[in-house]
Amino acid sequence: MMTRRVPIFATLIVALAVATMIGLGVWQLGRKGEKEAQLAQLATNRGLPAIAYPVLGPVDDALLFRRSSVTCLSVADWTVEAGKADDGKTGFRYIAQCATGAEGPGARVAIGVGQRPDLKPNWTGGVVDGWIVREREESGFIARLLGQSVPAGIHLVADKGQAGLKTPAVPSIDSVPNNHLAYAGQWFLFAAAAAIIYILALRRRWRYRTKP
């Protein structure tokens, strides 16, 4: 009877890969708990009193979704991104890069929603009340996984449209992604698939070697 030998090097590589994928799945489950705690914090923040706008970002979750205000002395530049108005219609959000003093980083303020991506709003500044939100995450998955992501900054979403623009949608916790359970399931599925494929490959190898 022929001995069924297991290739040591290949088995170690597959075992390491499977263990890594399982570890990533467990990590995503941990992130799920962290995200649920963050969402609970954000839901609480919506009902708290207004605060002074933070001078520098990024900020702690305790300051997100809080009411605040910014005095925009002048507009240095504009950023346009996809967004939604408070009436539920989608369009483009116009974010002003504001000077707030003689020096310093200033502040970014989303003043409203329109339908033209090339629009330069006729708005030169003023006092804007609104909600503190975090900028969209720019770092990739690998950077976040390795702890090398750059913390996102913040901006203020106006609670009333400026320069004839529609009022931006009020920040909602529904807009904060919480896909960690699905990601965990994917990693566990990948691990199971890799193990099954390797076992089937071994069985085929053994079957081939036992043929006369």
Coordinates of C-alpha atoms in Angstrom, one line a residue:
M1 CA 0.0 0.0 0.0
M2 CA 1.4 3.4 -1.0
T3 CA 1.9 6.0 1.7
R4 CA -0.1 9.2 1.1
R5 CA 2.6 11.9 1.6
V6 CA 1.6 15.4 2.3
P7 CA 3.8 18.1 0.7
I8 CA 5.2 20.0 3.7
F9 CA 6.0 23.3 2.1
A10 CA 2.8 23.7 0.2
T11 CA 0.7 22.6 3.2
L12 CA 2.5 25.2 5.4
I13 CA 1.7 27.9 2.8
V14 CA -1.9 27.0 2.6
A15 CA -2.2 26.7 6.4
L16 CA -0.7 30.1 6.8
A17 CA -3.1 31.6 4.2
V18 CA -6.1 30.0 5.8
A19 CA -5.0 31.1 9.3
T20 CA -4.5 34.6 8.0
M21 CA -8.0 34.7 6.5
I22 CA -9.6 33.4 9.7
G23 CA -7.7 36.0 11.6
L24 CA -9.0 38.7 9.3
G25 CA -12.5 37.4 9.8
V26 CA -12.1 37.5 13.6
W27 CA -10.7 41.1 13.3
Q28 CA -13.7 42.1 11.3
L29 CA -16.0 40.8 14.0
G30 CA -14.1 42.9 16.5
R31 CA -14.5 45.9 14.2
K32 CA -18.3 45.2 14.1
G33 CA -18.5 45.7 17.8
E34 CA -16.5 48.9 17.6
K35 CA -18.6 50.3 14.8
E36 CA -21.8 49.5 16.7
A37 CA -20.5 51.5 19.7
Q38 CA -19.6 54.3 17.4
L39 CA -23.1 54.4 15.9
A40 CA -24.6 54.5 19.3
Q41 CA -22.3 57.5 20.2
L42 CA -23.3 59.3 17.0
A43 CA -27.0 58.8 17.7
T44 CA -26.5 60.3 21.1
N45 CA -24.5 63.2 19.7
R46 CA -27.4 64.4 17.6
G47 CA -29.4 65.4 20.7
L48 CA -26.5 67.2 22.5
P49 CA -26.1 71.0 22.7
A50 CA -24.0 72.9 20.1
I51 CA -20.3 73.1 20.5
A52 CA -17.5 75.3 19.2
Y53 CA -16.2 74.1 15.8
P54 CA -12.9 72.2 16.4
V55 CA -9.9 74.2 15.2
L56 CA -8.1 71.1 13.9
G57 CA -9.2 67.8 12.5
P58 CA -9.5 64.9 12.7
V59 CA -11.7 64.7 15.8
D60 CA -13.0 62.1 18.2
D61 CA -16.3 60.4 17.6
A62 CA -17.7 62.4 20.6
L63 CA -17.7 65.5 18.4
L64 CA -19.2 64.1 15.2
F65 CA -22.9 64.8 14.4
R66 CA -22.8 67.7 16.9
R67 CA -24.3 71.1 16.0
S68 CA -21.8 73.8 15.6
S69 CA -21.1 77.0 13.5
V70 CA -18.3 78.4 11.4
T71 CA -17.6 82.0 10.4
C72 CA -16.3 81.9 6.9
L73 CA -14.3 85.1 6.3
S74 CA -13.6 84.3 2.6
V75 CA -13.7 81.3 0.2
A76 CA -10.4 80.1 -1.0
D77 CA -11.6 77.2 -3.1
W78 CA -14.4 74.8 -3.9
T79 CA -14.8 71.0 -3.8
V80 CA -17.7 69.3 -5.5
E81 CA -18.9 65.8 -4.6
A82 CA -22.0 63.6 -4.9
G83 CA -24.5 64.4 -2.2
K84 CA -28.2 64.4 -1.3
A85 CA -30.5 67.3 -0.4
D86 CA -32.9 67.3 2.5
D87 CA -35.8 66.6 0.1
G88 CA -34.2 63.3 -0.8
K89 CA -33.0 64.2 -4.2
T90 CA -29.5 63.5 -5.3
G91 CA -27.1 66.0 -6.8
F92 CA -23.8 67.7 -6.0
R93 CA -22.6 69.1 -2.7
Y94 CA -20.6 72.3 -2.9
I95 CA -18.0 72.4 -0.1
A96 CA -16.2 75.8 0.5
Q97 CA -12.7 75.9 1.7
C98 CA -13.1 78.9 4.1
A99 CA -10.6 81.1 5.8
T100 CA -11.5 81.6 9.4
G101 CA -8.6 83.8 10.5
A102 CA -5.3 85.4 9.4
E103 CA -3.6 82.0 9.9
G104 CA -4.4 78.4 10.3
P105 CA -6.1 75.6 8.3
G106 CA -9.5 77.3 8.1
A107 CA -12.6 75.1 7.7
R108 CA -14.6 73.3 5.1
V109 CA -18.3 74.0 4.8
A110 CA -20.9 72.2 2.7
I111 CA -23.2 75.0 1.9
G112 CA -25.8 73.3 -0.3
V113 CA -26.8 70.9 -3.0
G114 CA -27.3 71.6 -6.7
Q115 CA -27.3 69.9 -10.1
R116 CA -24.2 71.2 -11.8
P117 CA -20.8 69.7 -11.1
D118 CA -19.1 72.7 -12.7
L119 CA -21.0 75.3 -10.7
K120 CA -19.1 77.9 -8.7
P121 CA -21.6 79.2 -6.1
N122 CA -22.0 82.9 -5.7
W123 CA -21.2 82.8 -2.0
T124 CA -18.3 84.7 -0.4
G125 CA -18.8 83.6 3.2
G126 CA -20.6 84.4 6.4
V127 CA -21.8 82.6 9.6
V128 CA -23.0 79.1 8.9
D129 CA -24.8 76.8 11.4
G130 CA -24.8 73.1 10.8
W131 CA -23.5 69.7 11.7
I132 CA -19.9 68.4 12.2
V133 CA -19.2 65.4 10.0
R134 CA -16.1 63.4 9.0
E135 CA -14.7 63.6 5.5
R136 CA -14.9 60.6 3.3
E137 CA -12.2 58.0 4.0
E138 CA -9.5 58.1 1.4
S139 CA -7.1 55.4 2.6
G140 CA -7.3 52.0 1.0
F141 CA -8.2 48.7 2.8
I142 CA -4.5 47.6 3.1
A143 CA -3.5 50.9 4.6
R144 CA -6.3 50.7 7.2
L145 CA -5.4 47.0 7.9
L146 CA -1.8 47.9 8.6
G147 CA -2.7 50.9 10.6
Q148 CA -1.2 53.3 8.1
S149 CA -4.3 55.2 7.1
V150 CA -4.4 58.9 7.3
P151 CA -7.2 60.0 9.7
A152 CA -10.0 61.8 7.8
G153 CA -10.6 65.5 8.5
I154 CA -14.0 67.1 9.2
H155 CA -16.3 69.6 7.6
L156 CA -19.5 71.4 8.6
V157 CA -22.8 70.5 6.8
A158 CA -25.0 73.6 6.7
D159 CA -28.5 73.3 8.2
K160 CA -29.8 75.7 5.6
G161 CA -28.8 76.0 1.9
Q162 CA -26.8 79.1 1.0
A163 CA -26.7 81.0 -2.3
G164 CA -30.0 79.6 -3.5
L165 CA -28.8 76.0 -3.2
K166 CA -30.9 73.2 -1.6
T167 CA -30.3 72.4 2.1
P168 CA -28.0 69.4 2.4
A169 CA -29.5 66.2 3.9
V170 CA -29.1 66.1 7.7
P171 CA -26.2 63.7 8.6
S172 CA -27.6 60.3 9.5
I173 CA -26.1 57.2 11.1
D174 CA -27.6 55.3 8.2
S175 CA -24.9 56.9 6.0
V176 CA -22.1 55.4 8.1
P177 CA -21.2 52.0 6.6
N178 CA -21.3 49.0 8.9
N179 CA -20.4 46.0 6.7
H180 CA -18.0 44.3 9.1
L181 CA -20.2 41.2 9.6
A182 CA -20.4 40.7 5.8
Y183 CA -16.6 41.2 5.5
A184 CA -16.1 38.6 8.3
G185 CA -18.3 36.2 6.5
Q186 CA -16.3 36.7 3.3
W187 CA -13.0 36.0 5.0
F188 CA -14.3 32.8 6.7
L189 CA -15.8 31.7 3.3
F190 CA -12.4 32.3 1.6
A191 CA -10.7 30.3 4.3
A192 CA -13.1 27.4 3.9
A193 CA -12.8 27.5 0.1
A194 CA -9.0 27.5 0.2
A195 CA -8.9 24.6 2.6
I196 CA -11.4 22.6 0.6
I197 CA -9.6 23.3 -2.7
Y198 CA -6.3 22.2 -1.2
I199 CA -7.8 19.0 0.2
L200 CA -9.3 18.2 -3.2
A201 CA -6.0 18.9 -4.9
L202 CA -4.3 16.5 -2.5
R203 CA -6.8 13.8 -3.1
R204 CA -6.4 14.2 -6.9
R205 CA -2.6 14.0 -6.5
W206 CA -2.9 10.8 -4.4
R207 CA -5.3 9.2 -6.8
Y208 CA -3.0 10.0 -9.8
R209 CA 0.0 8.4 -8.0
T210 CA -1.9 5.2 -7.1
K211 CA -2.9 4.5 -10.7
P212 CA -1.1 1.6 -12.3

